[in-house]
Amino acid sequence: LADGPLKGRHVVVTSGPTHEPIDPVRYIANRSSGKQGHAIAAALAALGARVTLVSGPVAQPDPPGVHVVRVESARDMLAAVQAALPADAAICAAAVADWRTAREASQKMKKVQGEAPPPLDLALNPDILATLAARGPHRPPLVVGFAAETEKVVDNAIAKRAKKGCDWIVANDVSGDVMGGPDNAVHLVTGTGVEDWPRLPKAEVARRLAARIATALNPESA
Ligand code: C5P
């Protein structure tokens, strides 16, 4: 582990999409690349944190010095996050699928000539961020969520912070080429205000966020 202001701290980071199985060969997914979440895990480790990165299926390499737990579904991600607690901070950067199929077919679903397509019944997935942010003995002292918005980015992020019960929201406008792209333009919504950060490479957004987390966990050094 690196030396730095987060030495002795444990941070849990979620990253990537989740895959929600339909049958043994099909799943519901989304376009999250895991770039931002993995960069945050790397930046936290570079500041000395012990990092548990709970990642959905991504093509990103494991960040150096980070303990990576690979999962597929939202329910697996929640279980892995809870198993990793306690933590000093939790950063939920994963694009968790809102819905899973109500039932996973145990055999590959067959296409039958002349029959209507099968219905896809959906069930609501657990909200990992809201679960982590709920009051309780294992609530990390700092819980950070993300908000991907295409309109009223800051207003929606402020509302999301309240609804989820988390401490900070990193809000990004995903109407352009942010998802999967190299850069991110974010607003950091905290309990005391909103900061508009310039458009930066995702690695630089990660470094700035990690530095802010270090300051929040070590207020005496600010
Ligand atoms: O509700 P929405 O998906 O817009 O919230 C986004 C934030 O909530 C992100 O931080 C994401 O990681 C987290 N989230 C979660 N579990 C879910 C849905 C979202 O942790 N099931």
XYZ file of N, CA and C and ligand atoms in Angstrom:
687
model
N 0.843 -1.201 0.000
C 0.000 0.000 0.000
C 0.878 1.251 0.000
N 0.441 2.247 -0.771
C 1.202 3.494 -0.881
C 1.111 4.274 0.430
N 2.095 5.144 0.642
C 2.045 6.066 1.768
C 1.217 7.264 1.330
N 0.465 7.850 2.247
C -0.313 9.015 1.831
C -1.369 9.344 2.852
N -2.170 10.374 2.589
C -3.140 10.851 3.576
C -4.274 9.864 3.864
N -4.428 8.832 3.015
C -5.496 7.860 3.270
C -4.950 6.546 3.849
N -3.687 6.564 4.294
C -3.103 5.365 4.903
C -3.944 4.941 6.105
N -4.246 3.648 6.199
C -5.036 3.143 7.318
C -6.529 3.251 7.099
N -6.950 3.850 5.985
C -8.382 3.983 5.693
C -8.806 2.906 4.703
N -10.056 2.454 4.855
C -10.619 1.488 3.910
C -11.745 2.160 3.132
N -11.667 2.093 1.819
C -12.707 2.692 0.976
C -13.263 1.624 0.041
N -14.586 1.548 -0.027
C -15.252 0.636 -0.956
C -15.732 1.453 -2.156
N -15.438 0.964 -3.352
C -15.844 1.648 -4.581
C -16.637 0.658 -5.430
N -17.790 1.092 -5.963
C -18.477 0.260 -6.952
C -18.244 0.864 -8.332
N -18.181 0.000 -9.344
C -17.849 0.471 -10.688
C -18.473 -0.442 -11.741
N -18.656 0.126 -12.925
C -19.114 -0.683 -14.063
C -20.619 -0.848 -14.100
N -21.080 -1.609 -15.076
C -22.510 -1.911 -15.171
C -22.819 -3.133 -14.312
N -24.072 -3.515 -14.224
C -24.388 -4.869 -13.765
C -25.041 -5.607 -14.928
N -24.952 -6.920 -14.866
C -25.632 -7.780 -15.845
C -26.735 -8.521 -15.114
N -27.926 -8.405 -15.628
C -29.082 -9.054 -15.004
C -29.541 -10.186 -15.915
N -29.371 -11.434 -15.465
C -29.622 -12.561 -16.358
C -31.084 -12.714 -16.753
N -31.304 -13.036 -18.032
C -32.639 -13.381 -18.534
C -32.744 -14.909 -18.593
N -31.705 -15.514 -19.140
C -31.585 -16.974 -19.179
C -30.085 -17.262 -19.203
N -29.653 -18.508 -19.339
C -28.209 -18.771 -19.217
C -27.339 -18.038 -20.241
N -27.903 -17.542 -21.330
C -27.062 -16.901 -22.349
C -27.404 -15.433 -22.590
N -28.467 -14.930 -21.972
C -28.885 -13.552 -22.252
C -28.935 -12.742 -20.965
N -28.706 -11.406 -21.115
C -28.784 -10.546 -19.940
C -29.194 -9.139 -20.331
N -29.619 -8.366 -19.329
C -29.880 -6.935 -19.471
C -28.634 -6.207 -18.963
N -28.176 -5.206 -19.705
C -26.962 -4.482 -19.295
C -27.082 -3.020 -19.680
N -26.018 -2.257 -19.496
C -26.005 -0.857 -19.931
C -24.596 -0.504 -20.410
N -24.419 0.742 -20.866
C -23.180 1.130 -21.549
C -22.060 1.596 -20.632
N -22.202 1.462 -19.323
C -21.128 1.897 -18.426
C -19.830 1.141 -18.735
N -18.716 1.873 -18.816
C -17.419 1.245 -19.120
C -16.638 0.893 -17.857
N -16.990 1.528 -16.719
C -16.202 1.349 -15.501
C -14.984 2.266 -15.429
N -14.777 3.096 -16.456
C -13.567 3.957 -16.472
C -13.503 4.871 -15.258
N -14.621 5.569 -14.955
C -14.578 6.543 -13.861
C -14.417 5.844 -12.512
N -15.170 4.795 -12.276
C -15.067 4.086 -10.994
C -13.693 3.469 -10.780
N -13.150 2.853 -11.823
C -11.816 2.256 -11.700
C -10.755 3.328 -11.469
N -10.921 4.478 -12.128
C -9.952 5.574 -11.929
C -10.019 6.089 -10.495
N -11.215 6.139 -9.922
C -11.365 6.580 -8.528
C -10.684 5.585 -7.587
N -10.879 4.305 -7.827
C -10.224 3.289 -6.997
C -8.703 3.443 -7.067
N -8.183 3.661 -8.269
C -6.731 3.821 -8.445
C -6.236 5.069 -7.717
N -6.986 6.157 -7.816
C -6.559 7.417 -7.193
C -6.578 7.311 -5.671
N -7.560 6.605 -5.118
C -7.635 6.420 -3.668
C -6.468 5.564 -3.178
N -6.153 4.508 -3.945
C -5.026 3.647 -3.580
C -3.716 4.428 -3.646
N -3.602 5.314 -4.624
C -2.375 6.116 -4.764
C -2.188 7.051 -3.567
N -3.290 7.379 -2.864
C -3.192 8.212 -1.656
C -3.074 7.359 -0.393
N -2.885 6.053 -0.560
C -2.587 5.195 0.576
C -3.757 4.399 1.112
N -4.961 4.579 0.541
C -6.132 3.855 1.054
C -6.047 2.373 0.726
N -6.651 1.562 1.596
C -6.931 0.170 1.239
C -8.266 0.218 0.512
N -8.274 -0.234 -0.731
C -9.464 -0.067 -1.566
C -10.040 -1.424 -1.944
N -11.351 -1.601 -1.705
C -12.065 -2.748 -2.239
C -12.918 -2.237 -3.387
N -12.618 -2.702 -4.597
C -13.351 -2.280 -5.791
C -14.307 -3.398 -6.180
N -15.605 -3.146 -6.028
C -16.612 -4.140 -6.410
C -17.089 -3.755 -7.805
N -16.727 -4.577 -8.771
C -16.947 -4.196 -10.165
C -17.844 -5.176 -10.895
N -18.774 -4.617 -11.664
C -19.532 -5.409 -12.623
C -18.628 -5.752 -13.800
N -19.178 -6.433 -14.806
C -18.351 -6.872 -15.939
C -17.839 -5.682 -16.761
N -16.515 -5.498 -16.790
C -15.896 -4.403 -17.542
C -14.638 -4.923 -18.239
N -14.151 -4.125 -19.194
C -12.910 -4.470 -19.895
C -11.715 -3.751 -19.285
N -11.934 -2.991 -18.207
C -10.826 -2.243 -17.591
C -9.868 -3.193 -16.883
N -8.552 -2.893 -16.930
C -7.605 -3.674 -16.125
C -7.788 -3.372 -14.642
N -7.425 -4.331 -13.788
C -7.486 -4.089 -12.337
C -6.526 -2.961 -11.986
N -6.978 -1.936 -11.243
C -6.057 -0.864 -10.852
C -4.999 -1.420 -9.900
N -3.759 -0.931 -10.007
C -2.684 -1.447 -9.147
C -2.957 -1.185 -7.669
N -2.677 -2.192 -6.842
C -2.798 -2.015 -5.396
C -4.226 -2.021 -4.886
N -5.175 -2.472 -5.708
C -6.588 -2.452 -5.325
C -7.101 -3.888 -5.255
N -7.898 -4.178 -4.226
C -8.527 -5.503 -4.127
C -9.821 -5.476 -4.943
N -9.867 -6.277 -6.005
C -11.009 -6.237 -6.917
C -11.912 -7.453 -6.679
N -13.198 -7.198 -6.475
C -14.188 -8.264 -6.335
C -15.106 -8.157 -7.550
N -15.136 -9.184 -8.377
C -15.947 -9.140 -9.603
C -17.319 -9.746 -9.369
N -18.338 -9.022 -9.813
C -19.715 -9.499 -9.669
C -20.438 -9.317 -10.997
N -21.621 -9.909 -11.085
C -22.426 -9.768 -12.300
C -23.662 -8.909 -12.034
N -24.498 -9.337 -11.089
C -25.803 -8.698 -10.924
C -25.783 -7.680 -9.785
N -26.843 -6.865 -9.736
C -26.979 -5.873 -8.657
C -27.035 -6.564 -7.299
N -27.739 -7.681 -7.235
C -27.853 -8.363 -5.941
C -26.498 -8.898 -5.488
N -25.685 -9.399 -6.452
C -24.322 -9.835 -6.110
C -23.480 -8.651 -5.661
N -23.693 -7.492 -6.329
C -22.898 -6.305 -5.988
C -23.212 -5.852 -4.567
N -24.496 -5.851 -4.214
C -24.876 -5.457 -2.850
C -24.250 -6.403 -1.821
N -24.317 -7.699 -2.091
C -23.755 -8.672 -1.135
C -22.250 -8.462 -0.979
N -21.553 -8.198 -2.090
C -20.098 -8.012 -2.033
C -19.745 -6.727 -1.282
N -20.542 -5.686 -1.498
C -20.297 -4.421 -0.796
C -20.504 -4.619 0.700
N -21.578 -5.289 1.065
C -21.857 -5.481 2.491
C -20.796 -6.359 3.144
N -20.289 -7.334 2.387
C -19.233 -8.206 2.932
C -17.929 -7.439 3.129
N -17.760 -6.344 2.393
C -16.507 -5.567 2.475
C -16.513 -4.571 3.638
N -17.680 -4.313 4.232
C -17.763 -3.346 5.337
C -17.098 -3.938 6.588
N -16.627 -3.131 7.531
C -16.781 -1.674 7.596
C -15.821 -0.934 6.675
N -16.190 0.308 6.357
C -15.336 1.157 5.530
C -15.442 2.594 6.026
N -14.388 3.352 5.779
C -14.385 4.769 6.143
C -15.149 5.596 5.117
N -15.212 5.092 3.886
C -15.968 5.792 2.848
C -16.435 4.778 1.816
N -17.557 5.093 1.167
C -18.064 4.267 0.070
C -18.368 5.183 -1.096
N -17.864 4.827 -2.270
C -18.058 5.623 -3.473
C -18.820 4.758 -4.467
N -20.075 5.110 -4.742
C -20.909 4.288 -5.620
C -20.903 4.870 -7.026
N -19.956 4.391 -7.836
C -19.847 4.884 -9.213
C -20.458 3.906 -10.209
N -20.937 2.755 -9.730
C -21.481 1.757 -10.661
C -22.794 2.226 -11.266
N -23.030 1.819 -12.497
C -24.323 2.034 -13.155
C -25.146 0.767 -12.924
N -25.728 0.695 -11.737
C -26.467 -0.500 -11.335
C -27.783 -0.551 -12.118
N -28.106 -1.717 -12.653
C -29.377 -1.853 -13.375
C -30.526 -1.612 -12.402
N -31.462 -0.770 -12.793
C -32.613 -0.512 -11.921
C -33.483 -1.753 -11.782
N -33.568 -2.519 -12.866
C -34.468 -3.672 -12.862
C -33.727 -4.941 -13.251
N -34.171 -6.022 -12.704
C -33.723 -7.345 -13.133
C -34.960 -8.081 -13.622
N -34.749 -9.218 -14.255
C -35.907 -10.008 -14.662
C -36.518 -10.631 -13.399
N -37.841 -10.688 -13.379
C -38.523 -11.209 -12.189
C -38.137 -12.667 -11.948
N -37.910 -13.401 -13.014
C -37.481 -14.805 -12.911
C -36.395 -15.047 -13.938
N -35.342 -15.742 -13.550
C -34.322 -16.127 -14.523
C -34.681 -17.515 -15.043
N -34.784 -17.651 -16.370
C -35.091 -18.968 -16.936
C -33.891 -19.888 -16.734
N -34.132 -21.109 -16.307
C -33.005 -22.005 -16.025
C -32.438 -22.600 -17.313
N -33.236 -22.611 -18.372
C -32.763 -23.106 -19.679
C -32.858 -21.980 -20.695
N -32.063 -22.051 -21.758
C -32.137 -21.040 -22.808
C -33.555 -20.986 -23.364
N -34.096 -19.764 -23.416
C -35.458 -19.605 -23.921
C -35.463 -19.875 -25.425
N -36.453 -20.635 -25.870
C -36.497 -21.056 -27.262
C -37.425 -20.157 -28.059
N -36.963 -19.860 -29.274
C -37.799 -19.113 -30.216
C -38.641 -20.145 -30.961
N -39.959 -20.011 -30.856
C -40.821 -21.006 -31.505
C -41.519 -20.350 -32.690
N -41.362 -20.952 -33.838
C -41.958 -20.437 -35.076
C -43.450 -20.154 -34.885
N -43.865 -18.921 -35.200
C -45.287 -18.595 -35.154
C -45.787 -18.174 -33.782
N -44.929 -18.270 -32.728
C -45.376 -17.861 -31.387
C -44.970 -16.428 -31.082
N -45.767 -15.758 -30.264
C -45.452 -14.377 -29.876
C -44.168 -14.360 -29.037
N -43.425 -13.226 -29.058
C -42.224 -13.136 -28.202
C -42.609 -13.262 -26.730
N -41.728 -13.850 -25.898
C -42.075 -14.002 -24.475
C -42.076 -12.640 -23.784
N -42.933 -12.449 -22.789
C -42.903 -11.186 -22.038
C -41.682 -11.171 -21.110
N -41.170 -9.971 -20.826
C -40.043 -9.841 -19.907
C -40.559 -9.129 -18.669
N -40.889 -9.892 -17.635
C -41.350 -9.279 -16.383
C -40.147 -8.790 -15.603
N -40.238 -7.558 -15.087
C -39.100 -6.973 -14.373
C -39.414 -6.808 -12.893
N -38.360 -6.867 -12.081
C -38.465 -6.607 -10.641
C -37.431 -5.537 -10.293
N -37.734 -4.765 -9.259
C -36.843 -3.673 -8.850
C -35.603 -4.233 -8.149
N -34.433 -3.734 -8.528
C -33.202 -4.147 -7.850
C -33.017 -3.378 -6.548
N -32.209 -3.923 -5.618
C -31.886 -3.160 -4.407
C -31.064 -1.930 -4.783
N -31.248 -0.848 -4.035
C -30.450 0.368 -4.248
C -29.242 0.304 -3.315
N -28.089 0.058 -3.887
C -26.883 -0.151 -3.083
C -26.485 1.134 -2.359
N -26.526 2.241 -3.083
C -26.160 3.530 -2.482
C -27.085 3.869 -1.316
N -28.396 3.765 -1.525
C -29.344 4.107 -0.458
C -29.187 3.164 0.733
N -28.891 1.895 0.451
C -28.700 0.921 1.528
C -27.469 1.293 2.361
N -26.374 1.658 1.674
C -25.144 2.045 2.382
C -25.339 3.322 3.179
N -26.148 4.241 2.631
C -26.300 5.559 3.244
C -27.312 5.553 4.381
N -28.060 4.454 4.520
C -29.049 4.394 5.594
C -28.344 4.355 6.943
N -28.958 5.008 7.911
C -28.394 5.032 9.263
C -28.195 3.620 9.776
N -27.126 3.408 10.501
C -26.884 2.089 11.064
C -25.443 1.989 11.493
N -25.120 0.950 12.263
C -23.764 0.842 12.814
C -22.691 0.720 11.730
N -23.063 0.225 10.541
C -22.052 0.022 9.500
C -22.077 1.101 8.436
N -22.836 2.189 8.687
C -22.835 3.249 7.677
C -21.435 3.863 7.596
N -20.818 3.846 6.404
C -19.527 4.526 6.292
C -19.707 6.013 6.587
N -18.734 6.634 7.268
C -18.867 8.057 7.614
C -19.020 8.962 6.387
N -18.498 8.538 5.244
C -18.655 9.338 4.018
C -19.208 8.437 2.916
N -20.395 8.751 2.433
C -21.019 7.968 1.361
C -21.244 8.897 0.167
N -20.683 8.503 -0.972
C -20.721 9.353 -2.170
C -21.435 8.611 -3.295
N -22.410 9.286 -3.906
C -23.115 8.705 -5.044
C -22.857 9.495 -6.311
N -23.258 8.946 -7.415
C -23.162 9.618 -8.710
C -24.557 9.861 -9.243
N -24.690 10.875 -10.056
C -25.961 11.127 -10.730
C -25.658 11.392 -12.187
N -26.128 10.526 -13.038
C -25.994 10.727 -14.481
C -27.298 11.346 -14.956
N -27.214 12.567 -15.417
C -28.427 13.289 -15.787
C -28.281 13.834 -17.203
N -29.384 14.039 -17.861
C -29.342 14.671 -19.179
C -30.004 16.043 -19.164
N -30.627 16.421 -18.044
C -31.230 17.762 -17.941
C -31.256 18.172 -16.475
N -31.332 19.483 -16.218
C -31.370 20.035 -14.847
C -30.416 19.258 -13.946
N -29.147 19.186 -14.380
C -28.169 18.286 -13.758
C -28.003 18.567 -12.260
N -27.809 19.833 -11.902
C -27.542 20.154 -10.498
C -28.807 20.018 -9.638
N -29.935 20.522 -10.135
C -31.202 20.401 -9.383
C -31.518 18.938 -9.097
N -31.379 18.111 -10.123
C -31.675 16.695 -9.941
C -30.692 16.047 -8.969
N -29.438 16.515 -8.993
C -28.426 15.943 -8.097
C -28.719 16.320 -6.644
N -29.147 17.546 -6.421
C -29.489 17.975 -5.058
C -30.657 17.135 -4.533
N -31.641 16.926 -5.387
C -32.785 16.096 -4.989
C -32.347 14.656 -4.742
N -31.438 14.170 -5.582
C -30.967 12.786 -5.418
C -30.187 12.614 -4.124
N -29.394 13.616 -3.756
C -28.625 13.551 -2.505
C -29.570 13.363 -1.323
N -30.660 14.115 -1.331
C -31.625 14.016 -0.232
C -32.329 12.664 -0.253
N -32.730 12.234 -1.441
C -33.501 10.999 -1.556
C -32.676 9.789 -1.144
N -31.390 9.778 -1.538
C -30.545 8.610 -1.248
C -29.985 8.657 0.175
N -29.922 9.849 0.772
C -29.365 9.963 2.118
C -27.848 9.960 2.148
N -27.223 10.185 0.997
C -25.755 10.151 0.957
C -25.192 11.535 1.268
N -23.872 11.598 1.452
C -23.231 12.857 1.850
C -22.919 13.737 0.647
N -22.384 13.139 -0.394
C -22.058 13.896 -1.607
C -22.670 13.205 -2.821
N -22.953 14.027 -3.821
C -23.310 13.492 -5.146
C -22.353 14.108 -6.166
N -21.767 13.248 -6.978
C -20.991 13.712 -8.132
C -21.939 13.636 -9.320
N -22.300 14.813 -9.843
C -23.306 14.847 -10.907
C -22.622 15.053 -12.246
N -22.988 14.254 -13.219
C -22.462 14.510 -14.558
C -23.547 14.522 -15.617
N -23.305 15.361 -16.589
C -24.218 15.510 -17.717
C -23.842 14.445 -18.742
N -24.714 13.473 -18.913
C -24.407 12.377 -19.835
C -25.129 12.526 -21.168
N -25.591 13.767 -21.447
C -26.285 13.948 -22.730
C -25.293 13.920 -23.900
N -24.001 14.217 -23.637
C -23.003 14.210 -24.715
C -22.324 12.859 -24.842
N -20.986 12.863 -24.807
C -20.219 11.638 -25.071
C -19.501 11.141 -23.818
N -20.095 11.420 -22.633
C -19.419 11.094 -21.374
C -19.361 9.589 -21.138
N -20.505 8.906 -21.359
C -20.550 7.465 -21.048
C -19.625 6.719 -21.992
N -18.588 6.104 -21.435
C -17.618 5.378 -22.243
C -16.500 6.256 -22.765
N -16.668 7.587 -22.713
C -15.649 8.491 -23.240
C -14.545 8.761 -22.235
N -13.483 9.502 -22.654
C -12.318 9.709 -21.784
C -12.484 10.841 -20.767
N -13.404 11.783 -21.032
C -13.526 12.968 -20.174
C -14.832 12.960 -19.397
N -14.862 13.838 -18.382
C -16.067 13.986 -17.580
C -16.138 15.438 -17.113
N -17.333 16.014 -17.121
C -17.549 17.355 -16.559
C -18.552 17.169 -15.439
N -18.103 17.412 -14.186
C -18.956 17.072 -13.053
C -19.208 18.282 -12.160
N -20.241 18.147 -11.375
C -20.569 19.098 -10.308
C -20.529 18.288 -9.018
N -19.805 18.797 -8.021
C -19.770 18.107 -6.739
C -20.775 18.770 -5.807
N -21.813 17.998 -5.446
C -22.871 18.504 -4.573
C -22.626 17.949 -3.180
N -22.331 18.840 -2.221
C -22.094 18.415 -0.837
C -23.189 19.036 0.042
N -23.050 18.857 1.348
C -24.027 19.453 2.252
C -23.904 20.963 2.341
N -22.787 21.483 1.857
C -22.566 22.927 2.009
C -22.612 23.698 0.700
N -22.696 23.022 -0.431
C -22.767 23.783 -1.678
C -22.514 22.933 -2.902
N -22.363 23.614 -4.024
C -22.165 22.947 -5.308
C -20.900 23.511 -5.953
N -20.000 22.632 -6.357
C -18.806 23.065 -7.095
C -18.933 22.597 -8.531
N -18.695 23.493 -9.476
C -18.688 23.116 -10.892
C -17.244 22.886 -11.303
N -16.910 21.674 -11.626
C -15.539 21.364 -12.054
C -15.473 21.465 -13.575
N -14.298 21.850 -14.105
C -14.176 21.910 -15.566
C -14.176 20.513 -16.181
N -14.374 20.452 -17.494
C -14.265 19.178 -18.202
C -12.825 18.683 -18.087
N -12.655 17.481 -17.583
C -11.324 16.938 -17.291
C -11.281 15.471 -17.697
N -10.085 14.942 -17.940
C -9.980 13.490 -18.130
C -10.505 12.778 -16.875
N -11.118 11.611 -17.065
C -11.704 10.893 -15.929
C -10.662 10.611 -14.837
N -9.405 10.397 -15.223
C -8.353 10.152 -14.221
C -8.124 11.393 -13.358
N -8.269 12.577 -13.953
C -8.063 13.809 -13.192
C -9.271 14.074 -12.286
N -10.481 13.809 -12.774
C -11.669 13.894 -11.908
C -11.466 12.973 -10.705
N -10.939 11.786 -10.962
C -10.707 10.810 -9.890
C -9.692 11.332 -8.881
N -8.600 11.934 -9.368
C -7.572 12.446 -8.450
C -8.138 13.563 -7.578
N -8.902 14.471 -8.193
C -9.484 15.570 -7.412
C -10.472 15.041 -6.374
N -11.272 14.053 -6.775
C -12.249 13.502 -5.836
C -11.538 12.785 -4.687
N -10.491 12.034 -5.014
C -9.732 11.326 -3.967
C -9.109 12.328 -2.997
N -8.608 13.438 -3.516
C -8.023 14.466 -2.643
C -9.090 15.059 -1.724
N -10.294 15.280 -2.276
C -11.394 15.808 -1.451
C -11.806 14.811 -0.372
N -11.789 13.536 -0.721
C -12.138 12.494 0.249
C -11.093 12.462 1.366
N -9.820 12.596 1.000
C -8.744 12.616 2.006
C -8.939 13.785 2.965
N -9.304 14.935 2.429
C -9.529 16.105 3.287
C -10.737 15.884 4.196
N -11.799 15.290 3.640
C -13.006 15.064 4.440
C -12.739 14.082 5.581
N -11.883 13.082 5.323
C -11.611 12.083 6.363
C -10.537 12.546 7.334
N -9.764 13.550 6.951
C -8.718 14.113 7.830
C -8.932 15.606 7.986
N -10.018 16.033 8.612
C -10.326 17.463 8.644
C -9.223 18.286 9.315
N -8.455 17.646 10.203
C -7.402 18.391 10.907
C -6.295 18.845 9.941
N -6.173 18.142 8.779
C -5.103 18.491 7.837
C -5.556 19.530 6.808
N -6.820 19.937 6.867
C -7.334 20.877 5.844
C -6.824 22.298 6.088
O -31.127 6.334 -8.838
P -29.970 6.508 -9.746
O -29.609 5.266 -10.497
O -30.045 7.698 -10.631
O -28.746 6.824 -8.749
C -27.423 6.786 -9.154
C -26.547 6.509 -7.967
O -27.094 5.461 -7.178
C -25.170 6.038 -8.356
O -24.269 6.412 -7.330
C -25.344 4.521 -8.393
O -24.108 3.856 -8.199
C -26.299 4.313 -7.241
N -27.206 3.157 -7.397
C -27.010 2.027 -6.626
N -27.896 0.976 -6.729
C -28.941 1.041 -7.566
C -29.157 2.194 -8.350
C -28.271 3.226 -8.245
O -26.047 1.976 -5.856
N -29.778 0.010 -7.651
